[in-house]
Amino acid sequence: MNKTTKLVYLRFVLISCLFLTACNPSINLDQLKNLGSQKPEDTISQGNINSEDILKADRLVALVYQNKLYLADPDYPKPYPIYEFKHQEQPVRQKLDTFEISPDKQWVVWYTPGKGVLALDTSTKKVQVVNQPSDFLNTNPYFEFDQGNNLYFITNNGNTLVKTNLTSGERSSVAIPYPYGNVFKVSPDQQHILFISGYGQTEGEPQFMFTDNSGNFLVQFTTKTNLADRHQVIWTPDSRGVAMINGQNLEYYSVNDPNSAQVLFSVGEGDRILNINRVGNDIYLFTSQGYWHVYDYAQGKEVARTPIAIAKELNSPVFYPWKEKQLLIEETLPEGEAQFNRLWVSDLKGNKKMVMDKYHEVIVKTQLQDLD
């Protein structure tokens, strides 16, 4: 190859490299090689993001990685590190449903045995103790927000339902009669509360109780739901009643007449409903045959169905209904003597995008050491 030919060849290579780089500006080989070691906020490069940007999201998830709390918007998958945990603030359990986020996204709430019920103000980045830890909360750390951003949780050994406004500090309580006090559900219009029994139950007929938001006008009823499924219950979007599972049936119990159950939807013979969730008007039902059924409450019919096989390439996937016709999928992956989670968002056809590459890293294997 003579000198002129070499120059032409080098010029061609240079132009080709520039062309490929211009057409693929996001390609970074070092980034791909070191994907597992990167910080979650750097894994997906979509420009700078701050707390104001992330809080504009329609809905958020909260995740933990290396002693930091991240907020992530699955529609814009670039997690934001909003808080670094202090001593005893990090929760023991760190799954996708560990944290509750208020509808206005001002508050993130969780429980830790060392500190109690904690609330992070996303605007000030400060944490306040909402309630001190207790043996009861260690076993039953259940809380939820209503649509007015009030936080509810049960304390006093299951005898008291606490309602608190985290912004104003206003706090009220409702006495809970035995045998209720493990789990509750607040209606979307905030006018009624469903209490679910936890003690002294028969196998076939767990007890439930409707009250108003002051704990008055008690209406108790029993169902044919299995005792193990008694927590699989949701309020209907119109707040007129609740829906729960009974074998292959989705059953409706109205506030006005809870003793007359109505079947809303049934899966096929030999199938059984295992899990129930509501997103807007859609009720998501997971069945023993490995399908998610989507029942539109307003239309009164099934509108979609998808198999869990849409995530067959993922490792130990766990599904969480998210938005209209969307699922969050939490994957568990091994890494030496540890394991970590990875989060995806998917439509019902299985089209996925990664939300957070790595979080909740824990040691799962330990080695015995010889003592001198």
Short mmCIF file of C-alpha atoms in Angstrom, two decimals:
data_model
loop_
_atom_site.label_atom_id
_atom_site.label_comp_id
_atom_site.label_asym_id
_atom_site.label_seq_id
_atom_site.Cartn_x
_atom_site.Cartn_y
_atom_site.Cartn_z
CA MET A 1 0.00 0.00 0.00
CA ASN A 2 1.62 3.30 -1.09
CA LYS A 3 1.54 6.58 0.84
CA THR A 4 -1.40 8.04 -1.13
CA THR A 5 -3.46 4.89 -0.66
CA LYS A 6 -2.74 4.93 3.10
CA LEU A 7 -3.95 8.53 3.40
CA VAL A 8 -7.17 7.76 1.52
CA TYR A 9 -7.75 4.69 3.70
CA LEU A 10 -7.17 6.60 6.96
CA ARG A 11 -9.48 9.40 5.81
CA PHE A 12 -12.19 6.83 5.03
CA VAL A 13 -11.85 5.24 8.48
CA LEU A 14 -12.00 8.64 10.20
CA ILE A 15 -15.10 9.73 8.27
CA SER A 16 -16.78 6.38 8.97
CA CYS A 17 -16.12 6.68 12.71
CA LEU A 18 -17.48 10.22 12.80
CA PHE A 19 -20.57 9.13 10.88
CA LEU A 20 -21.28 6.23 13.23
CA THR A 21 -20.76 8.41 16.29
CA ALA A 22 -23.14 11.06 14.96
CA CYS A 23 -25.82 8.48 14.22
CA ASN A 24 -25.39 6.76 17.59
CA PRO A 25 -24.61 9.49 20.15
CA SER A 26 -25.67 7.32 23.11
CA ILE A 27 -23.23 4.47 22.40
CA ASN A 28 -20.52 4.29 25.06
CA LEU A 29 -18.56 1.05 25.27
CA ASP A 30 -17.07 1.87 28.67
CA GLN A 31 -20.57 2.58 29.94
CA LEU A 32 -21.79 -0.79 28.70
CA LYS A 33 -18.84 -2.66 30.21
CA ASN A 34 -19.31 -1.03 33.62
CA LEU A 35 -23.11 -1.06 33.72
CA GLY A 36 -23.31 -3.11 36.90
CA SER A 37 -20.96 -0.82 38.84
CA GLN A 38 -22.63 2.46 37.97
CA LYS A 39 -24.86 4.50 40.20
CA PRO A 40 -28.55 4.05 39.34
CA GLU A 41 -28.94 7.70 38.40
CA ASP A 42 -26.12 7.33 35.84
CA THR A 43 -27.26 4.06 34.28
CA ILE A 44 -29.66 5.66 31.80
CA SER A 45 -28.36 8.91 30.36
CA GLN A 46 -31.26 11.23 29.59
CA GLY A 47 -29.84 14.55 30.67
CA ASN A 48 -29.80 16.14 34.11
CA ILE A 49 -32.75 15.66 36.43
CA ASN A 50 -33.52 17.31 39.76
CA SER A 51 -36.10 16.89 42.51
CA GLU A 52 -38.48 19.37 40.87
CA ASP A 53 -38.42 17.34 37.66
CA ILE A 54 -39.05 14.01 39.36
CA LEU A 55 -41.90 15.39 41.49
CA LYS A 56 -43.76 16.48 38.34
CA ALA A 57 -44.34 12.82 37.51
CA ASP A 58 -47.85 11.46 37.47
CA ARG A 59 -46.82 8.64 39.82
CA LEU A 60 -43.58 7.56 41.49
CA VAL A 61 -41.93 4.53 43.07
CA ALA A 62 -39.42 4.64 45.94
CA LEU A 63 -36.40 2.31 45.97
CA VAL A 64 -33.26 1.84 48.08
CA TYR A 65 -29.67 1.43 46.90
CA GLN A 66 -26.48 1.80 48.97
CA ASN A 67 -28.09 3.65 51.87
CA LYS A 68 -29.91 6.11 49.60
CA LEU A 69 -33.60 6.50 48.86
CA TYR A 70 -34.35 6.97 45.16
CA LEU A 71 -37.53 8.19 43.50
CA ALA A 72 -38.21 6.90 40.01
CA ASP A 73 -40.79 7.72 37.37
CA PRO A 74 -41.25 4.66 35.11
CA ASP A 75 -42.30 6.97 32.27
CA TYR A 76 -38.94 8.73 32.49
CA PRO A 77 -36.54 6.07 33.79
CA LYS A 78 -33.83 8.11 35.46
CA PRO A 79 -33.91 7.53 39.25
CA TYR A 80 -33.27 10.50 41.50
CA PRO A 81 -31.44 10.10 44.87
CA ILE A 82 -33.63 12.17 47.16
CA TYR A 83 -32.37 11.19 50.61
CA GLU A 84 -29.47 9.45 52.39
CA PHE A 85 -30.58 7.38 55.37
CA LYS A 86 -29.27 8.18 58.83
CA HIS A 87 -28.72 5.71 61.66
CA GLN A 88 -31.63 3.22 62.03
CA GLU A 89 -33.69 4.98 59.32
CA GLN A 90 -33.26 2.39 56.58
CA PRO A 91 -36.12 -0.15 56.51
CA VAL A 92 -35.34 -3.82 57.00
CA ARG A 93 -37.67 -4.85 54.18
CA GLN A 94 -36.91 -3.00 50.95
CA LYS A 95 -39.32 -4.31 48.33
CA LEU A 96 -41.34 -2.26 45.88
CA ASP A 97 -44.29 -1.92 48.29
CA THR A 98 -42.20 -0.97 51.36
CA PHE A 99 -42.77 2.76 50.87
CA GLU A 100 -46.04 4.70 50.59
CA ILE A 101 -46.01 7.94 48.59
CA SER A 102 -48.74 10.53 49.14
CA PRO A 103 -50.92 11.43 46.12
CA ASP A 104 -49.41 14.92 46.02
CA LYS A 105 -45.90 13.34 46.22
CA GLN A 106 -44.88 15.56 49.14
CA TRP A 107 -44.46 12.64 51.54
CA VAL A 108 -42.72 9.27 51.45
CA VAL A 109 -43.57 7.05 54.44
CA TRP A 110 -42.01 3.83 55.71
CA TYR A 111 -41.43 1.92 58.95
CA THR A 112 -38.26 0.83 60.71
CA PRO A 113 -38.03 -0.99 64.07
CA GLY A 114 -35.35 1.42 65.25
CA LYS A 115 -37.22 4.68 64.60
CA GLY A 116 -40.89 3.86 63.97
CA VAL A 117 -43.15 5.31 61.27
CA LEU A 118 -41.06 7.84 59.34
CA ALA A 119 -42.11 10.47 56.81
CA LEU A 120 -39.78 12.22 54.38
CA ASP A 121 -40.84 15.67 53.18
CA THR A 122 -39.71 15.66 49.55
CA SER A 123 -39.62 19.46 49.42
CA THR A 124 -37.36 20.00 52.46
CA LYS A 125 -35.57 16.59 52.36
CA LYS A 126 -36.19 16.26 56.12
CA VAL A 127 -37.54 13.22 57.95
CA GLN A 128 -39.97 13.32 60.86
CA VAL A 129 -41.00 10.54 63.25
CA VAL A 130 -44.75 10.07 62.89
CA ASN A 131 -45.09 7.30 65.47
CA GLN A 132 -42.68 5.52 67.78
CA PRO A 133 -41.85 1.85 67.07
CA SER A 134 -43.77 -0.92 68.85
CA ASP A 135 -44.01 -4.70 68.89
CA PHE A 136 -47.35 -4.41 67.10
CA LEU A 137 -45.94 -2.25 64.30
CA ASN A 138 -42.92 -4.53 64.00
CA THR A 139 -45.36 -7.30 63.05
CA ASN A 140 -48.02 -5.19 61.27
CA PRO A 141 -46.34 -2.17 59.61
CA TYR A 142 -49.38 -1.32 57.48
CA PHE A 143 -50.29 2.24 56.48
CA GLU A 144 -51.91 4.05 53.57
CA PHE A 145 -52.76 7.52 52.29
CA ASP A 146 -56.23 8.69 51.33
CA GLN A 147 -56.83 10.96 48.35
CA GLY A 148 -56.64 13.97 50.67
CA ASN A 149 -53.03 13.08 51.57
CA ASN A 150 -53.93 12.03 55.12
CA LEU A 151 -51.92 9.10 56.49
CA TYR A 152 -53.61 6.20 58.30
CA PHE A 153 -52.05 3.43 60.37
CA ILE A 154 -53.04 1.10 63.22
CA THR A 155 -51.32 1.23 66.60
CA ASN A 156 -52.02 0.53 70.30
CA ASN A 157 -51.83 -3.25 69.79
CA GLY A 158 -54.45 -3.12 67.06
CA ASN A 159 -57.00 -1.13 69.07
CA THR A 160 -56.63 2.31 67.46
CA LEU A 161 -56.68 3.64 63.91
CA VAL A 162 -54.67 6.86 63.65
CA LYS A 163 -55.32 9.50 61.00
CA THR A 164 -52.75 12.27 60.64
CA ASN A 165 -52.14 15.18 58.31
CA LEU A 166 -48.37 15.30 57.94
CA THR A 167 -48.34 18.90 56.74
CA SER A 168 -50.47 20.47 59.49
CA GLY A 169 -49.72 17.93 62.22
CA GLU A 170 -53.45 17.48 62.88
CA ARG A 171 -54.13 14.03 64.32
CA SER A 172 -57.23 12.03 65.22
CA SER A 173 -57.99 8.43 66.15
CA VAL A 174 -60.75 5.83 65.95
CA ALA A 175 -61.25 2.99 68.44
CA ILE A 176 -61.29 -0.43 66.73
CA PRO A 177 -63.42 -3.18 68.29
CA TYR A 178 -62.16 -6.76 68.65
CA PRO A 179 -61.45 -8.86 66.55
CA TYR A 180 -60.52 -6.18 64.00
CA GLY A 181 -57.30 -4.24 63.87
CA ASN A 182 -54.78 -5.83 61.52
CA VAL A 183 -55.59 -4.26 58.16
CA PHE A 184 -57.99 -1.58 56.94
CA LYS A 185 -58.96 0.05 53.63
CA VAL A 186 -60.09 3.68 53.24
CA SER A 187 -62.65 4.38 50.51
CA PRO A 188 -61.60 6.64 47.60
CA ASP A 189 -64.07 9.34 48.71
CA GLN A 190 -62.67 9.12 52.30
CA GLN A 191 -66.16 8.60 53.73
CA HIS A 192 -65.92 4.96 54.80
CA ILE A 193 -63.39 2.51 56.22
CA LEU A 194 -63.34 -1.25 55.82
CA PHE A 195 -61.79 -3.14 58.73
CA ILE A 196 -60.56 -6.70 58.26
CA SER A 197 -60.52 -9.17 61.12
CA GLY A 198 -57.37 -10.89 62.23
CA TYR A 199 -58.25 -12.90 65.31
CA GLY A 200 -60.53 -15.79 66.26
CA GLN A 201 -61.64 -16.55 62.72
CA THR A 202 -63.05 -19.73 61.21
CA GLU A 203 -61.44 -21.05 58.04
CA GLY A 204 -64.43 -20.37 55.83
CA GLU A 205 -66.01 -17.12 57.00
CA PRO A 206 -63.66 -14.23 57.85
CA GLN A 207 -65.32 -11.11 59.23
CA PHE A 208 -65.36 -7.59 57.84
CA MET A 209 -66.76 -4.30 59.10
CA PHE A 210 -67.80 -1.06 57.38
CA THR A 211 -67.71 2.19 59.37
CA ASP A 212 -67.91 5.85 58.47
CA ASN A 213 -64.70 7.87 58.66
CA SER A 214 -65.35 8.57 62.36
CA GLY A 215 -65.63 4.90 63.24
CA ASN A 216 -69.42 5.04 63.69
CA PHE A 217 -72.33 3.26 61.96
CA LEU A 218 -70.75 -0.15 62.25
CA VAL A 219 -71.94 -2.80 59.78
CA GLN A 220 -70.40 -6.25 60.18
CA PHE A 221 -70.61 -9.07 57.65
CA THR A 222 -69.01 -12.40 56.80
CA THR A 223 -67.95 -13.82 53.45
CA LYS A 224 -67.06 -17.19 51.95
CA THR A 225 -63.55 -15.95 51.22
CA ASN A 226 -60.76 -18.18 52.51
CA LEU A 227 -59.12 -16.85 55.65
CA ALA A 228 -55.75 -16.60 53.88
CA ASP A 229 -57.34 -14.39 51.17
CA ARG A 230 -59.16 -11.99 53.50
CA HIS A 231 -56.65 -9.16 52.81
CA GLN A 232 -57.21 -9.49 49.04
CA VAL A 233 -59.90 -6.81 49.00
CA ILE A 234 -60.22 -3.41 47.29
CA TRP A 235 -62.68 -0.54 47.28
CA THR A 236 -64.55 0.00 44.03
CA PRO A 237 -63.79 3.32 42.27
CA ASP A 238 -67.23 4.74 43.17
CA SER A 239 -66.73 4.00 46.91
CA ARG A 240 -70.07 2.18 47.04
CA GLY A 241 -68.59 -1.14 48.08
CA VAL A 242 -65.64 -3.50 48.04
CA ALA A 243 -64.55 -6.31 45.77
CA MET A 244 -62.79 -9.44 47.00
CA ILE A 245 -61.84 -12.86 45.72
CA ASN A 246 -63.63 -16.13 46.39
CA GLY A 247 -62.08 -19.00 44.47
CA GLN A 248 -62.70 -18.32 40.78
CA ASN A 249 -65.04 -15.39 41.46
CA LEU A 250 -64.58 -11.67 41.98
CA GLU A 251 -67.38 -10.72 44.41
CA TYR A 252 -68.89 -7.36 45.28
CA TYR A 253 -70.18 -6.29 48.71
CA SER A 254 -71.98 -2.95 48.92
CA VAL A 255 -71.80 -0.64 51.93
CA ASN A 256 -75.61 -0.49 52.10
CA ASP A 257 -76.21 -4.25 51.87
CA PRO A 258 -73.02 -6.23 52.44
CA ASN A 259 -74.84 -9.47 53.19
CA SER A 260 -75.95 -9.82 49.57
CA ALA A 261 -72.86 -10.65 47.53
CA GLN A 262 -72.81 -10.12 43.78
CA VAL A 263 -70.43 -11.88 41.36
CA LEU A 264 -68.73 -9.30 39.15
CA PHE A 265 -66.45 -11.61 37.19
CA SER A 266 -65.41 -15.28 37.01
CA VAL A 267 -62.35 -16.97 35.56
CA GLY A 268 -62.50 -20.36 33.87
CA GLU A 269 -63.28 -23.67 35.52
CA GLY A 270 -60.23 -25.04 37.32
CA ASP A 271 -58.67 -21.58 37.62
CA ARG A 272 -58.50 -19.52 40.82
CA ILE A 273 -57.95 -15.83 41.55
CA LEU A 274 -54.86 -15.35 43.71
CA ASN A 275 -54.30 -11.60 43.79
CA ILE A 276 -56.33 -8.44 43.26
CA ASN A 277 -55.31 -4.80 42.67
CA ARG A 278 -57.04 -1.68 41.40
CA VAL A 279 -55.62 1.05 39.15
CA GLY A 280 -58.24 3.70 38.41
CA ASN A 281 -61.31 1.92 37.00
CA ASP A 282 -59.31 -1.20 36.16
CA ILE A 283 -59.22 -4.18 38.52
CA TYR A 284 -56.22 -6.46 37.95
CA LEU A 285 -56.70 -10.13 38.81
CA PHE A 286 -53.86 -12.65 38.87
CA THR A 287 -54.89 -16.30 38.55
CA SER A 288 -53.45 -19.73 39.27
CA GLN A 289 -53.07 -20.42 35.54
CA GLY A 290 -50.55 -17.59 35.23
CA TYR A 291 -52.62 -14.78 33.70
CA TRP A 292 -53.35 -11.19 34.61
CA HIS A 293 -56.98 -10.34 33.79
CA VAL A 294 -58.01 -6.68 33.56
CA TYR A 295 -61.63 -6.02 34.53
CA ASP A 296 -63.01 -2.55 33.76
CA TYR A 297 -65.37 -1.70 36.62
CA ALA A 298 -67.10 1.12 34.74
CA GLN A 299 -67.82 -1.10 31.72
CA GLY A 300 -68.51 -4.19 33.82
CA LYS A 301 -66.40 -6.53 31.68
CA GLU A 302 -62.93 -7.93 31.08
CA VAL A 303 -61.01 -5.67 28.70
CA ALA A 304 -57.54 -7.25 28.59
CA ARG A 305 -55.57 -10.34 29.52
CA THR A 306 -51.86 -11.14 29.53
CA PRO A 307 -49.76 -14.14 30.60
CA ILE A 308 -46.85 -13.87 33.01
CA ALA A 309 -44.85 -15.42 30.17
CA ILE A 310 -44.32 -11.86 28.90
CA ALA A 311 -41.49 -11.80 31.46
CA LYS A 312 -40.11 -15.29 30.80
CA GLU A 313 -36.65 -13.89 30.02
CA LEU A 314 -36.45 -12.21 33.45
CA ASN A 315 -35.16 -13.88 36.61
CA SER A 316 -37.79 -14.54 39.33
CA PRO A 317 -40.16 -11.77 38.17
CA VAL A 318 -42.76 -10.29 40.52
CA PHE A 319 -45.58 -8.21 38.99
CA TYR A 320 -47.19 -5.01 40.29
CA PRO A 321 -50.13 -3.41 38.41
CA TRP A 322 -49.05 0.16 37.78
CA LYS A 323 -50.98 2.38 35.36
CA GLU A 324 -53.60 1.79 32.72
CA LYS A 325 -52.52 -1.36 30.87
CA GLN A 326 -49.05 -1.27 32.46
CA LEU A 327 -47.22 -3.55 34.89
CA LEU A 328 -44.10 -3.00 36.95
CA ILE A 329 -41.91 -6.11 37.05
CA GLU A 330 -39.37 -6.61 39.81
CA GLU A 331 -36.56 -8.97 38.88
CA THR A 332 -34.18 -10.65 41.36
CA LEU A 333 -30.64 -11.32 40.15
CA PRO A 334 -27.66 -13.09 41.78
CA GLU A 335 -24.29 -11.39 42.06
CA GLY A 336 -21.64 -13.54 43.74
CA GLU A 337 -22.68 -14.03 47.35
CA ALA A 338 -25.28 -11.28 47.04
CA GLN A 339 -28.45 -10.59 45.10
CA PHE A 340 -30.14 -7.43 43.91
CA ASN A 341 -33.35 -6.29 42.27
CA ARG A 342 -33.94 -4.69 38.88
CA LEU A 343 -37.14 -2.89 37.93
CA TRP A 344 -38.92 -2.87 34.57
CA VAL A 345 -42.13 -1.33 33.27
CA SER A 346 -44.05 -3.30 30.65
CA ASP A 347 -47.21 -2.98 28.62
CA LEU A 348 -49.53 -5.97 28.42
CA LYS A 349 -47.83 -7.16 25.22
CA GLY A 350 -44.48 -7.52 26.97
CA ASN A 351 -42.78 -4.41 25.56
CA LYS A 352 -40.45 -3.39 28.40
CA LYS A 353 -38.06 -0.67 29.41
CA MET A 354 -35.76 -0.60 32.41
CA VAL A 355 -36.70 1.73 35.27
CA MET A 356 -33.81 1.06 37.66
CA ASP A 357 -30.88 -1.20 36.92
CA LYS A 358 -29.93 -2.09 40.49
CA TYR A 359 -31.40 -1.67 43.97
CA HIS A 360 -31.92 -3.55 47.23
CA GLU A 361 -28.58 -5.33 47.26
CA VAL A 362 -28.32 -7.96 50.04
CA ILE A 363 -25.93 -10.74 51.06
CA VAL A 364 -27.59 -14.13 50.70
CA LYS A 365 -24.60 -16.44 51.25
CA THR A 366 -22.24 -16.40 54.19
CA GLN A 367 -19.14 -18.41 54.92
CA LEU A 368 -18.26 -19.94 58.27
CA GLN A 369 -15.02 -18.67 59.72
CA ASP A 370 -12.69 -20.80 61.84
CA LEU A 371 -12.24 -19.53 65.36
CA ASP A 372 -8.73 -19.50 66.82
#
